[in-house]
Tab-separated table of C-alpha atoms in Angstrom:
chain	number	residue	atom	x	y	z
F	1	MET	CA	-16.781	-47.706	4.678
F	2	THR	CA	-18.493	-44.785	3.276
F	3	PRO	CA	-22.284	-44.239	3.769
F	4	HIS	CA	-24.907	-44.277	0.964
F	5	PRO	CA	-28.025	-42.882	0.431
F	6	VAL	CA	-31.695	-44.626	1.302
F	7	ASP	CA	-32.448	-47.415	-0.554
F	8	ALA	CA	-30.073	-49.605	-0.876
F	9	THR	CA	-29.154	-53.458	-2.567
F	10	GLN	CA	-28.765	-56.435	-0.514
F	11	ARG	CA	-27.181	-57.528	2.351
F	12	PRO	CA	-24.238	-57.366	3.310
F	13	ARG	CA	-24.474	-53.761	3.457
F	14	PRO	CA	-22.043	-50.766	4.330
F	15	PRO	CA	-23.553	-48.186	6.751
F	16	GLU	CA	-26.484	-46.651	5.806
F	17	THR	CA	-27.149	-43.163	5.894
F	18	ARG	CA	-30.673	-41.255	6.708
F	19	ARG	CA	-33.177	-38.559	6.314
F	20	PRO	CA	-36.495	-38.253	8.067
F	21	GLY	CA	-39.694	-38.543	6.522
F	22	PRO	CA	-43.444	-40.343	5.699
F	23	GLY	CA	-42.074	-43.869	4.244
F	24	VAL	CA	-38.620	-43.445	4.242
F	25	LEU	CA	-37.923	-46.935	5.011
F	26	ALA	CA	-41.262	-48.803	3.955
F	27	VAL	CA	-41.154	-51.896	5.408
F	28	GLY	CA	-39.505	-54.919	2.997
F	29	LEU	CA	-38.885	-52.812	0.428
F	30	ALA	CA	-36.759	-50.056	1.456
F	31	MET	CA	-35.034	-52.163	3.661
F	32	ALA	CA	-34.725	-55.002	0.867
F	33	ALA	CA	-33.244	-52.289	-1.086
F	34	VAL	CA	-31.547	-50.158	1.504
F	35	MET	CA	-28.503	-48.641	-0.499
F	36	THR	CA	-28.678	-48.342	-4.365
F	37	LEU	CA	-30.814	-45.147	-4.165
F	38	ALA	CA	-30.661	-42.077	-6.154
F	39	ALA	CA	-33.201	-40.994	-3.771
F	40	CYS	CA	-36.315	-39.606	-1.982
F	41	GLY	CA	-36.856	-37.967	1.115
F	42	SER	CA	-38.702	-35.483	0.295
F	43	GLY	CA	-36.626	-32.376	1.054
F	44	GLY	CA	-38.502	-29.670	-0.850
F	45	GLY	CA	-35.741	-30.475	-3.982
F	46	THR	CA	-32.696	-30.275	-1.619
F	47	GLU	CA	-29.808	-32.083	-4.184
F	48	SER	CA	-26.737	-34.047	-2.600
F	49	SER	CA	-23.743	-33.800	-3.748
F	50	SER	CA	-24.146	-36.638	-6.605
F	51	GLY	CA	-26.950	-33.815	-7.923
F	52	LYS	CA	-29.869	-36.503	-7.023
F	53	SER	CA	-32.782	-34.669	-5.346
F	54	VAL	CA	-33.603	-35.246	-1.873
F	55	ASP	CA	-37.187	-35.752	-2.522
F	56	SER	CA	-36.201	-39.135	-4.096
F	57	LEU	CA	-35.551	-40.121	-0.528
F	58	VAL	CA	-38.847	-40.258	-0.199
F	59	SER	CA	-39.928	-43.396	-1.657
F	60	GLY	CA	-36.809	-44.899	-2.725
F	61	THR	CA	-36.637	-44.199	-6.021
F	62	PRO	CA	-35.037	-41.943	-8.541
F	63	THR	CA	-36.365	-38.715	-9.513
F	64	ALA	CA	-35.877	-35.602	-11.905
F	65	GLY	CA	-32.901	-34.566	-9.494
F	66	GLY	CA	-30.835	-34.899	-12.875
F	67	ALA	CA	-33.451	-34.022	-15.254
F	68	ALA	CA	-33.220	-31.075	-17.435
F	69	SER	CA	-34.843	-27.791	-15.777
F	70	LYS	CA	-37.352	-25.789	-17.769
F	71	GLY	CA	-36.962	-22.846	-15.647
F	72	GLY	CA	-38.721	-19.684	-14.819
F	73	THR	CA	-42.358	-19.497	-14.270
F	74	ASP	CA	-43.047	-23.489	-15.334
F	75	ASP	CA	-40.887	-24.597	-12.389
F	76	SER	CA	-42.803	-22.550	-10.305
F	77	ALA	CA	-46.381	-23.901	-11.052
F	78	VAL	CA	-45.095	-27.182	-11.171
F	79	GLU	CA	-43.742	-27.077	-7.877
F	80	ALA	CA	-47.027	-25.573	-6.548
F	81	LYS	CA	-48.730	-28.591	-7.786
F	82	ARG	CA	-46.728	-31.465	-6.322
F	83	PRO	CA	-48.489	-33.370	-3.933
F	84	GLN	CA	-47.124	-32.487	-0.189
F	85	LEU	CA	-46.518	-34.780	2.479
F	86	ARG	CA	-46.812	-33.989	5.933
F	87	LEU	CA	-45.014	-35.538	9.197
F	88	ASP	CA	-48.670	-37.313	9.816
F	89	THR	CA	-49.158	-38.680	6.353
F	90	SER	CA	-50.286	-42.137	6.440
F	91	PRO	CA	-48.224	-45.166	4.844
F	92	GLU	CA	-51.135	-45.830	2.913
F	93	GLU	CA	-51.351	-42.109	1.246
F	94	ASP	CA	-47.736	-41.803	0.670
F	95	GLN	CA	-47.600	-45.186	-1.313
F	96	ARG	CA	-50.513	-43.861	-3.152
F	97	LEU	CA	-49.002	-40.827	-4.330
F	98	THR	CA	-45.423	-42.719	-4.810
F	99	ASP	CA	-47.203	-45.431	-6.891
F	100	ALA	CA	-48.882	-42.226	-8.813
F	101	TYR	CA	-45.725	-40.757	-9.668
F	102	ASN	CA	-43.843	-44.508	-10.537
F	103	ALA	CA	-46.792	-45.026	-12.855
F	104	CYS	CA	-46.353	-41.569	-14.883
F	105	LEU	CA	-42.723	-42.425	-15.320
F	106	GLN	CA	-43.826	-45.974	-16.620
F	107	ALA	CA	-46.117	-44.797	-19.157
F	108	HIS	CA	-43.672	-42.518	-20.668
F	109	GLY	CA	-41.296	-45.302	-21.145
F	110	VAL	CA	-39.090	-45.438	-18.205
F	111	PRO	CA	-37.218	-48.946	-17.592
F	112	MET	CA	-39.149	-50.354	-14.297
F	113	ASN	CA	-37.614	-52.654	-11.328
F	114	GLN	CA	-40.301	-55.202	-11.927
F	115	GLU	CA	-38.101	-57.721	-9.499
F	116	ARG	CA	-37.972	-55.567	-6.822
F	117	ALA	CA	-41.781	-55.190	-7.210
F	118	ALA	CA	-42.225	-58.212	-7.134
F	119	ALA	CA	-40.436	-59.447	-4.356
F	120	ALA	CA	-41.754	-56.647	-2.052
F	121	GLY	CA	-45.458	-58.031	-3.294
F	122	ALA	CA	-45.645	-54.475	-4.365
F	123	LYS	CA	-48.720	-53.580	-7.381
F	124	GLN	CA	-46.596	-50.858	-9.031
F	125	ALA	CA	-42.934	-51.151	-9.556
F	126	PRO	CA	-40.617	-48.428	-8.855
F	127	PRO	CA	-37.647	-47.237	-11.778
F	128	LYS	CA	-34.749	-48.789	-12.177
F	129	VAL	CA	-31.865	-47.132	-10.217
F	130	GLY	CA	-30.171	-44.808	-12.705
F	131	GLU	CA	-32.294	-43.702	-14.792
F	132	ALA	CA	-32.864	-40.470	-13.350
F	133	ASP	CA	-29.355	-39.603	-14.873
F	134	SER	CA	-30.072	-40.992	-18.650
F	135	PRO	CA	-30.304	-38.250	-21.088
F	136	LYS	CA	-32.290	-40.836	-22.998
F	137	TYR	CA	-35.191	-40.419	-19.777
F	138	ARG	CA	-35.301	-36.786	-19.060
F	139	ALA	CA	-38.163	-35.463	-20.644
F	140	ALA	CA	-40.257	-38.541	-18.455
F	141	TYR	CA	-38.785	-37.390	-15.013
F	142	ASP	CA	-39.637	-33.599	-16.092
F	143	ALA	CA	-43.348	-34.514	-17.220
F	144	CYS	CA	-44.159	-36.654	-14.108
F	145	LEU	CA	-42.071	-34.483	-11.808
F	146	VAL	CA	-45.647	-32.645	-11.160
F	147	LYS	CA	-46.742	-35.883	-9.669
F	148	LEU	CA	-43.630	-36.399	-7.393
F	149	PRO	CA	-44.200	-35.805	-3.617
F	150	ARG	CA	-42.688	-33.254	-1.657
F	151	GLN	CA	-41.213	-34.202	1.690
F	152	PRO	CA	-42.469	-32.426	5.276
F	153	PRO	CA	-40.893	-28.848	5.197
F	154	GLU	CA	-39.807	-29.849	8.624
F	155	THR	CA	-37.175	-32.362	7.401
F	156	SER	CA	-35.283	-30.151	5.188
F	157	PRO	CA	-32.891	-27.705	6.461
F	158	GLU	CA	-33.982	-24.813	3.758
F	159	THR	CA	-37.263	-25.173	5.263
F	160	ASN	CA	-36.889	-25.594	9.111
F	161	PRO	CA	-34.153	-23.198	10.804
F	162	HIS	CA	-34.402	-25.546	13.909
F	163	TYR	CA	-33.184	-28.484	11.677
F	164	ALA	CA	-29.907	-29.474	13.211
F	165	ASP	CA	-31.528	-29.823	16.745
F	166	ASP	CA	-34.422	-31.919	15.440
F	167	TYR	CA	-32.413	-33.932	13.611
F	168	ARG	CA	-30.455	-34.722	16.269
F	169	ALA	CA	-33.330	-35.315	18.373
F	170	TYR	CA	-34.708	-37.531	16.229
F	171	VAL	CA	-31.571	-39.889	15.773
F	172	LYS	CA	-31.851	-40.104	19.656
F	173	CYS	CA	-35.290	-41.077	19.301
F	174	LEU	CA	-34.439	-43.739	17.226
F	175	GLN	CA	-31.608	-45.144	19.265
F	176	GLY	CA	-34.231	-45.170	22.229
F	177	ARG	CA	-36.285	-47.421	20.574
F	178	GLY	CA	-33.714	-49.784	19.901
F	179	MET	CA	-31.959	-48.951	16.716
F	180	LYS	CA	-27.852	-49.034	16.828
F	181	ILE	CA	-27.110	-46.610	14.976
F	182	HIS	CA	-25.030	-43.546	15.880
F	183	LEU	CA	-25.198	-39.765	14.264
F	184	ILE	CA	-21.986	-38.955	11.418
F	185	SER	CA	-20.841	-36.078	9.460
F	186	ASP	CA	-21.580	-36.962	5.732
F	187	THR	CA	-21.951	-33.776	3.523
F	188	SER	CA	-21.548	-36.070	0.503
F	189	VAL	CA	-24.994	-37.129	0.962
F	190	SER	CA	-26.777	-33.622	2.355
F	191	PRO	CA	-25.417	-30.218	2.403
F	192	ASP	CA	-26.672	-29.943	6.221
F	193	GLY	CA	-23.948	-32.748	6.879
F	194	LEU	CA	-25.953	-34.545	9.106
F	195	ALA	CA	-26.712	-38.536	8.927
F	196	TRP	CA	-26.894	-41.472	11.087
F	197	THR	CA	-25.480	-44.858	10.007
F	198	PHE	CA	-25.628	-48.364	12.001
F	199	ASP	CA	-23.501	-49.180	14.717
F	200	ASP	CA	-20.705	-52.083	13.414
F	201	ASP	CA	-22.022	-54.371	16.112
F	202	THR	CA	-26.200	-54.165	15.165
F	203	THR	CA	-26.828	-57.367	17.582
F	204	GLY	CA	-30.426	-57.061	19.381
F	205	SER	CA	-30.794	-53.999	17.190
F	206	LEU	CA	-34.843	-53.293	16.089
F	207	PRO	CA	-36.309	-55.956	13.656
F	208	GLU	CA	-36.623	-54.873	10.359
F	209	SER	CA	-40.067	-55.118	10.561
F	210	LYS	CA	-40.245	-52.540	13.216
F	211	ILE	CA	-38.427	-49.975	11.929
F	212	ASP	CA	-40.810	-48.003	9.766
F	213	GLN	CA	-43.039	-47.203	12.188
F	214	ALA	CA	-39.892	-46.180	14.528
F	215	ASP	CA	-39.162	-43.487	12.207
F	216	ARG	CA	-42.391	-42.274	11.457
F	217	SER	CA	-42.994	-42.118	15.385
F	218	CYS	CA	-39.429	-40.656	15.811
F	219	SER	CA	-40.090	-38.018	12.847
F	220	GLN	CA	-42.842	-36.572	14.217
F	221	GLU	CA	-41.814	-36.645	17.802
F	222	ALA	CA	-38.084	-34.677	16.559
F	223	PHE	CA	-39.632	-32.621	13.757
F	224	GLY	CA	-42.712	-31.922	15.020
F	225	GLY	CA	-42.186	-30.218	18.237
F	226	LYS	CA	-43.598	-33.000	20.623
């Protein structure tokens, strides 16, 4: 079965590939939508083979990965103003920043997934999947890019020379906490070729209600050098 970026649709679902970072699996939101994303994680602008920015793995919302770039000094200025997430960023702060970004997109006319927000009990809805690729909303994503949180630099192979070793430690940590997953090589999701996917048999795996905390704890432990 083919792996997918984080933020998906309902079960039954194929193997899910994952990258670390604050809030990558927001309880009840990302797990209720574990497969359809244009993906956030936040990796300093790294793009997948589909052209989606890894930054979108953070919140499970499509981002400006497919938007037109203005280029030059303007790009640098916008990048410098984007909120920077840390490994120890709280879920509340992560959500606040994500909501601010999504609210900006909504104000600029991007269609929002109100049904998903209602199902998760969220106040701010995320964009509908795929809108980041629509030329119609490219200007909106460009305008709101300044509000899109950047993922911790430790969780990107471009800014962490020990990324591969740290990622393996991250997966091992999740396994130790009861998640039935395994490491795979998959360059279709990220250029570093590392991801994890669920085992064929997930019987007795860590309950969904505990996955977000495990993800955060293991991210800090593996990428924080603890």
